[in-house]
GROMACS .gro file of C-alpha atoms in nm:
model
  283
    1MET     CA    1 -14.178 -13.155   0.957
    2SER     CA    2 -13.854 -13.053   0.793
    3GLN     CA    3 -13.816 -12.833   0.487
    4GLN     CA    4 -13.695 -13.140   0.297
    5GLY     CA    5 -14.008 -13.342   0.375
    6THR     CA    6 -14.119 -13.618   0.605
    7THR     CA    7 -14.123 -13.995   0.609
    8GLN     CA    8 -14.455 -13.987   0.797
    9GLY     CA    9 -14.747 -14.132   0.602
   10TYR     CA   10 -15.108 -14.023   0.597
   11ALA     CA   11 -15.210 -14.319   0.814
   12ASP     CA   12 -15.003 -14.166   1.097
   13ALA     CA   13 -15.051 -13.794   1.032
   14PRO     CA   14 -15.194 -13.619   1.340
   15THR     CA   15 -15.534 -13.452   1.321
   16ARG     CA   16 -15.507 -13.078   1.380
   17THR     CA   17 -15.769 -12.806   1.413
   18ILE     CA   18 -15.804 -12.447   1.298
   19ALA     CA   19 -16.071 -12.190   1.389
   20ALA     CA   20 -16.239 -12.028   1.089
   21SER     CA   21 -16.581 -11.892   0.996
   22ASP     CA   22 -16.728 -11.943   1.346
   23ALA     CA   23 -16.633 -12.312   1.361
   24VAL     CA   24 -16.332 -12.533   1.429
   25PHE     CA   25 -16.216 -12.738   1.131
   26ALA     CA   26 -16.021 -13.064   1.152
   27TYR     CA   27 -15.740 -13.121   0.904
   28ARG     CA   28 -15.431 -13.331   0.845
   29GLU     CA   29 -15.120 -13.226   0.662
   30LEU     CA   30 -14.798 -13.390   0.557
   31GLY     CA   31 -14.515 -13.341   0.313
   32PRO     CA   32 -14.251 -13.069   0.276
   33GLN     CA   33 -14.347 -12.718   0.379
   34THR     CA   34 -14.211 -12.549   0.071
   35GLY     CA   35 -14.393 -12.445  -0.245
   36VAL     CA   36 -14.766 -12.416  -0.311
   37PRO     CA   37 -14.969 -12.650  -0.087
   38LEU     CA   38 -15.230 -12.888  -0.228
   39VAL     CA   39 -15.569 -12.879  -0.052
   40LEU     CA   40 -15.778 -13.199  -0.067
   41LEU     CA   41 -16.160 -13.181  -0.064
   42THR     CA   42 -16.324 -13.518  -0.018
   43HIS     CA   43 -16.637 -13.687  -0.146
   44LEU     CA   44 -16.988 -13.691  -0.007
   45GLY     CA   45 -17.028 -13.873   0.323
   46ALA     CA   46 -16.655 -13.894   0.392
   47ASN     CA   47 -16.436 -13.774   0.676
   48LEU     CA   48 -16.057 -13.749   0.687
   49ASP     CA   49 -16.028 -14.127   0.707
   50GLY     CA   50 -16.197 -14.163   0.369
   51TRP     CA   51 -15.881 -14.064   0.182
   52ASP     CA   52 -15.681 -14.347   0.032
   53PRO     CA   53 -15.339 -14.327   0.202
   54ARG     CA   54 -15.168 -14.433  -0.123
   55VAL     CA   55 -15.313 -14.129  -0.300
   56VAL     CA   56 -15.224 -13.883  -0.023
   57ASP     CA   57 -14.876 -14.025   0.037
   58GLY     CA   58 -14.804 -14.019  -0.335
   59LEU     CA   59 -14.911 -13.658  -0.372
   60ALA     CA   60 -14.718 -13.555  -0.057
   61ARG     CA   61 -14.383 -13.685  -0.181
   62ASP     CA   62 -14.266 -13.340  -0.283
   63ARG     CA   63 -14.529 -13.092  -0.165
   64ARG     CA   64 -14.737 -13.011   0.139
   65VAL     CA   65 -15.080 -13.177   0.122
   66ILE     CA   66 -15.366 -13.059   0.344
   67ALA     CA   67 -15.684 -13.269   0.381
   68VAL     CA   68 -15.977 -13.081   0.537
   69ASP     CA   69 -16.299 -13.200   0.703
   70TYR     CA   70 -16.609 -13.003   0.605
   71ARG     CA   71 -16.806 -12.818   0.872
   72GLY     CA   72 -17.003 -13.059   1.092
   73VAL     CA   73 -16.816 -13.363   0.956
   74GLY     CA   74 -16.580 -13.580   1.159
   75ASP     CA   75 -16.394 -13.374   1.418
   76SER     CA   76 -16.504 -13.041   1.266
   77THR     CA   77 -16.761 -12.847   1.468
   78GLY     CA   78 -17.072 -12.664   1.355
   79ARG     CA   79 -17.379 -12.762   1.157
   80VAL     CA   80 -17.315 -12.945   0.831
   81ARG     CA   81 -17.367 -12.727   0.525
   82ALA     CA   82 -17.651 -12.796   0.282
   83SER     CA   83 -17.515 -12.607  -0.019
   84ILE     CA   84 -17.200 -12.636  -0.225
   85GLU     CA   85 -17.147 -12.260  -0.215
   86GLU     CA   86 -17.155 -12.254   0.167
   87MET     CA   87 -16.901 -12.535   0.180
   88ALA     CA   88 -16.682 -12.336  -0.059
   89GLY     CA   89 -16.702 -12.032   0.169
   90ASP     CA   90 -16.578 -12.245   0.458
   91VAL     CA   91 -16.289 -12.380   0.247
   92VAL     CA   92 -16.180 -12.027   0.159
   93ALA     CA   93 -16.193 -11.931   0.528
   94VAL     CA   94 -15.985 -12.235   0.629
   95ILE     CA   95 -15.722 -12.168   0.360
   96GLU     CA   96 -15.689 -11.807   0.474
   97ALA     CA   97 -15.683 -11.906   0.845
   98LEU     CA   98 -15.393 -12.143   0.766
   99GLY     CA   99 -15.206 -11.843   0.624
  100HIS     CA  100 -15.209 -11.935   0.254
  101ASP     CA  101 -15.280 -11.687  -0.021
  102ARG     CA  102 -15.231 -11.935  -0.306
  103VAL     CA  103 -15.302 -12.309  -0.320
  104ASP     CA  104 -15.364 -12.593  -0.561
  105VAL     CA  105 -15.691 -12.779  -0.503
  106PHE     CA  106 -15.785 -13.142  -0.562
  107GLY     CA  107 -16.160 -13.195  -0.537
  108LEU     CA  108 -16.302 -13.548  -0.541
  109SER     CA  109 -16.669 -13.600  -0.636
  110MET     CA  110 -16.867 -13.349  -0.424
  111GLY     CA  111 -16.528 -13.201  -0.333
  112GLY     CA  112 -16.481 -13.124  -0.703
  113MET     CA  113 -16.807 -12.929  -0.698
  114VAL     CA  114 -16.689 -12.738  -0.391
  115ALA     CA  115 -16.356 -12.671  -0.566
  116GLN     CA  116 -16.542 -12.523  -0.864
  117ALA     CA  117 -16.738 -12.294  -0.633
  118VAL     CA  118 -16.412 -12.181  -0.472
  119ALA     CA  119 -16.264 -12.117  -0.818
  120ALA     CA  120 -16.571 -11.914  -0.916
  121GLY     CA  121 -16.589 -11.712  -0.595
  122ALA     CA  122 -16.220 -11.673  -0.507
  123PRO     CA  123 -16.017 -11.743  -0.825
  124ARG     CA  124 -15.720 -11.554  -0.678
  125LEU     CA  125 -15.669 -11.837  -0.427
  126ILE     CA  126 -15.625 -12.126  -0.671
  127ASP     CA  127 -15.323 -12.190  -0.889
  128ARG     CA  128 -15.409 -12.535  -1.032
  129LEU     CA  129 -15.725 -12.741  -1.009
  130ILE     CA  130 -15.777 -13.120  -1.014
  131LEU     CA  131 -16.136 -13.242  -1.047
  132ALA     CA  132 -16.202 -13.617  -1.015
  133GLY     CA  133 -16.543 -13.782  -1.048
  134ALA     CA  134 -16.705 -13.438  -1.041
  135GLY     CA  135 -16.962 -13.254  -1.249
  136PRO     CA  136 -17.047 -12.891  -1.320
  137ALA     CA  137 -17.355 -12.721  -1.182
  138GLY     CA  138 -17.647 -12.854  -1.385
  139GLY     CA  139 -17.438 -13.154  -1.493
  140PRO     CA  140 -17.604 -13.462  -1.644
  141GLY     CA  141 -17.752 -13.707  -1.395
  142LEU     CA  142 -17.641 -13.528  -1.078
  143THR     CA  143 -17.994 -13.493  -0.944
  144THR     CA  144 -18.031 -13.873  -0.940
  145MET     CA  145 -17.741 -13.938  -0.700
  146THR     CA  146 -17.976 -13.983  -0.404
  147ALA     CA  147 -18.169 -14.258  -0.580
  148VAL     CA  148 -17.849 -14.432  -0.689
  149MET     CA  149 -17.712 -14.425  -0.335
  150VAL     CA  150 -18.032 -14.547  -0.170
  151ARG     CA  151 -18.071 -14.839  -0.411
  152THR     CA  152 -17.707 -14.937  -0.379
  153VAL     CA  153 -17.696 -14.914   0.001
  154LEU     CA  154 -18.004 -15.138   0.020
  155ARG     CA  155 -17.844 -15.387  -0.218
  156ALA     CA  156 -17.520 -15.378  -0.016
  157GLY     CA  157 -17.716 -15.466   0.299
  158LEU     CA  158 -17.886 -15.759   0.130
  159THR     CA  159 -17.557 -15.893  -0.007
  160VAL     CA  160 -17.347 -15.814   0.304
  161ASN     CA  161 -17.118 -15.578   0.112
  162ASP     CA  162 -16.964 -15.246   0.207
  163PRO     CA  163 -17.172 -14.990   0.011
  164ARG     CA  164 -16.852 -14.824  -0.111
  165ALA     CA  165 -16.751 -15.144  -0.290
  166LEU     CA  166 -17.069 -15.124  -0.499
  167LEU     CA  167 -17.087 -14.745  -0.534
  168PHE     CA  168 -16.724 -14.681  -0.624
  169PHE     CA  169 -16.618 -14.984  -0.827
  170THR     CA  170 -16.734 -15.190  -1.123
  171PRO     CA  171 -16.863 -15.549  -1.075
  172THR     CA  172 -16.583 -15.689  -1.291
  173THR     CA  173 -16.300 -15.902  -1.156
  174GLU     CA  174 -16.065 -15.603  -1.164
  175GLY     CA  175 -16.322 -15.377  -1.002
  176LYS     CA  176 -16.389 -15.623  -0.719
  177HIS     CA  177 -16.018 -15.662  -0.652
  178ALA     CA  178 -15.972 -15.283  -0.648
  179ALA     CA  179 -16.260 -15.250  -0.399
  180ARG     CA  180 -16.110 -15.508  -0.160
  181THR     CA  181 -15.764 -15.353  -0.160
  182TYR     CA  182 -15.903 -14.999  -0.125
  183LEU     CA  183 -16.117 -15.090   0.176
  184ALA     CA  184 -15.817 -15.265   0.334
  185ARG     CA  185 -15.603 -14.953   0.291
  186LEU     CA  186 -15.865 -14.741   0.467
  187LYS     CA  187 -15.808 -14.953   0.781
  188GLU     CA  188 -15.433 -14.883   0.797
  189ARG     CA  189 -15.487 -14.594   1.039
  190THR     CA  190 -15.546 -14.761   1.375
  191THR     CA  191 -15.529 -14.467   1.618
  192GLY     CA  192 -15.662 -14.113   1.621
  193ARG     CA  193 -15.935 -14.186   1.371
  194ASP     CA  194 -16.192 -13.922   1.278
  195LYS     CA  195 -16.543 -13.927   1.424
  196PRO     CA  196 -16.784 -14.135   1.214
  197VAL     CA  197 -17.002 -13.953   0.964
  198ALA     CA  198 -17.354 -13.900   1.103
  199PRO     CA  199 -17.666 -13.982   0.897
  200GLY     CA  200 -17.758 -13.613   0.892
  201VAL     CA  201 -17.438 -13.539   0.702
  202TYR     CA  202 -17.543 -13.768   0.417
  203GLN     CA  203 -17.887 -13.606   0.403
  204ALA     CA  204 -17.751 -13.251   0.393
  205GLN     CA  205 -17.479 -13.326   0.141
  206LEU     CA  206 -17.712 -13.521  -0.088
  207ALA     CA  207 -17.944 -13.219  -0.081
  208ALA     CA  208 -17.648 -12.995  -0.168
  209VAL     CA  209 -17.548 -13.212  -0.465
  210ARG     CA  210 -17.910 -13.233  -0.584
  211GLN     CA  211 -17.935 -12.853  -0.568
  212TRP     CA  212 -17.602 -12.821  -0.754
  213GLY     CA  213 -17.729 -13.059  -1.021
  214SER     CA  214 -18.042 -12.853  -1.078
  215GLN     CA  215 -17.867 -12.514  -1.094
  216GLU     CA  216 -17.762 -12.318  -1.397
  217PRO     CA  217 -17.393 -12.375  -1.485
  218ALA     CA  218 -17.157 -12.165  -1.275
  219ASP     CA  219 -16.952 -11.891  -1.437
  220LEU     CA  220 -16.595 -12.021  -1.419
  221THR     CA  221 -16.443 -11.768  -1.659
  222ALA     CA  222 -16.270 -11.581  -1.375
  223PHE     CA  223 -16.051 -11.884  -1.313
  224THR     CA  224 -15.780 -11.910  -1.577
  225GLY     CA  225 -15.542 -12.162  -1.422
  226PRO     CA  226 -15.464 -12.513  -1.550
  227VAL     CA  227 -15.723 -12.787  -1.487
  228PHE     CA  228 -15.689 -13.167  -1.479
  229ILE     CA  229 -16.016 -13.364  -1.508
  230VAL     CA  230 -16.028 -13.735  -1.416
  231HIS     CA  231 -16.325 -13.969  -1.448
  232GLY     CA  232 -16.417 -14.337  -1.452
  233ASP     CA  233 -16.581 -14.466  -1.769
  234SER     CA  234 -16.846 -14.656  -1.569
  235ASP     CA  235 -16.921 -14.403  -1.294
  236ARG     CA  236 -17.284 -14.456  -1.184
  237MET     CA  237 -17.291 -14.177  -0.925
  238VAL     CA  238 -17.157 -13.898  -1.147
  239PRO     CA  239 -17.210 -14.013  -1.507
  240PRO     CA  240 -16.902 -13.988  -1.736
  241ALA     CA  241 -17.076 -13.727  -1.951
  242ASN     CA  242 -16.993 -13.484  -1.670
  243ALA     CA  243 -16.624 -13.497  -1.766
  244THR     CA  244 -16.715 -13.362  -2.109
  245ALA     CA  245 -16.953 -13.107  -1.961
  246LEU     CA  246 -16.679 -12.987  -1.724
  247ALA     CA  247 -16.427 -12.959  -2.008
  248ARG     CA  248 -16.671 -12.736  -2.197
  249ARG     CA  249 -16.687 -12.504  -1.896
  250LEU     CA  250 -16.308 -12.508  -1.853
  251PRO     CA  251 -16.151 -12.475  -2.200
  252GLY     CA  252 -15.800 -12.617  -2.222
  253ALA     CA  253 -15.850 -12.864  -1.938
  254ALA     CA  254 -15.664 -13.195  -1.964
  255VAL     CA  255 -15.906 -13.489  -1.941
  256THR     CA  256 -15.828 -13.851  -1.853
  257VAL     CA  257 -16.100 -14.120  -1.846
  258TYR     CA  258 -15.987 -14.455  -1.705
  259PRO     CA  259 -16.136 -14.784  -1.833
  260ASP     CA  260 -16.335 -15.032  -1.626
  261SER     CA  261 -16.364 -14.788  -1.337
  262GLY     CA  262 -16.639 -14.624  -1.140
  263HIS     CA  263 -16.669 -14.338  -0.893
  264GLY     CA  264 -16.361 -14.462  -0.705
  265VAL     CA  265 -16.142 -14.413  -1.011
  266VAL     CA  266 -15.858 -14.240  -0.823
  267PHE     CA  267 -15.849 -14.522  -0.568
  268GLN     CA  268 -15.855 -14.799  -0.828
  269TYR     CA  269 -15.591 -14.630  -1.044
  270HIS     CA  270 -15.403 -14.470  -0.757
  271ARG     CA  271 -15.057 -14.525  -0.908
  272GLU     CA  272 -15.154 -14.387  -1.249
  273PHE     CA  273 -15.354 -14.102  -1.098
  274VAL     CA  274 -15.075 -13.993  -0.864
  275ALA     CA  275 -14.824 -14.000  -1.150
  276GLY     CA  276 -15.056 -13.796  -1.373
  277ALA     CA  277 -15.144 -13.550  -1.098
  278ARG     CA  278 -14.782 -13.493  -0.998
  279ASP     CA  279 -14.688 -13.436  -1.361
  280PHE     CA  280 -14.975 -13.187  -1.396
  281LEU     CA  281 -14.887 -13.002  -1.075
  282HIS     CA  282 -14.521 -12.964  -1.173
  283ARG     CA  283 -14.564 -12.835  -1.527
   0.00000   0.00000   0.00000
């Protein structure tokens, strides 16, 4: 990649690996190699192919973007972690192994929980923080995510739907259209796809989120950088009250709640989200 950037899109970005913390982690990166890189931490049950290419490509227009697989997920080796704090320790190790001493972090859903744990444990590493569809430790309704997922996956099977269409989007006309176009975009990568997510990954990560939801709120006072919080107003997996709860833990955070949107808010509103995120990252 040149210093000026690259015309390569996320759907074609090669999967690379880096050794860190007694494992080998898969990642993809694109965009110019100047400035502070943006590290992407994905949602529960997702591998590198779970990122919407419109979101990644939009964010990579003028900065390096690095998407990372968690330990034991996709092409990353090792045993999947069962706590948010352990995942955060791996993320810190990967960032340092890649040679970065300062990054911005975008955490989506469970990735937003991991990002908070990184900010609490290694605040020196993070410049700016984007949290989408996430909740703080002890956040409202987080311990019920397992039940929501199980019910929805069963309903998806009975109605021959992709579970993500029901979990991430509203049942309105707009929500259904957003689900169809999102799922189509996820198929744009036709070669070099990540290994499928194993059932054990879902079990471990659901346990990690349940534990996070039952914990006392984390002390985030050591992190003093800017924060951008994004949420869907009809999120069933991470109730919208978590956006308010997060803002209380991170005074001064900018908060945007999008209408008629669920847990896949950044995919449904990818144009608006990318514009807002780029504006936030360049202030």
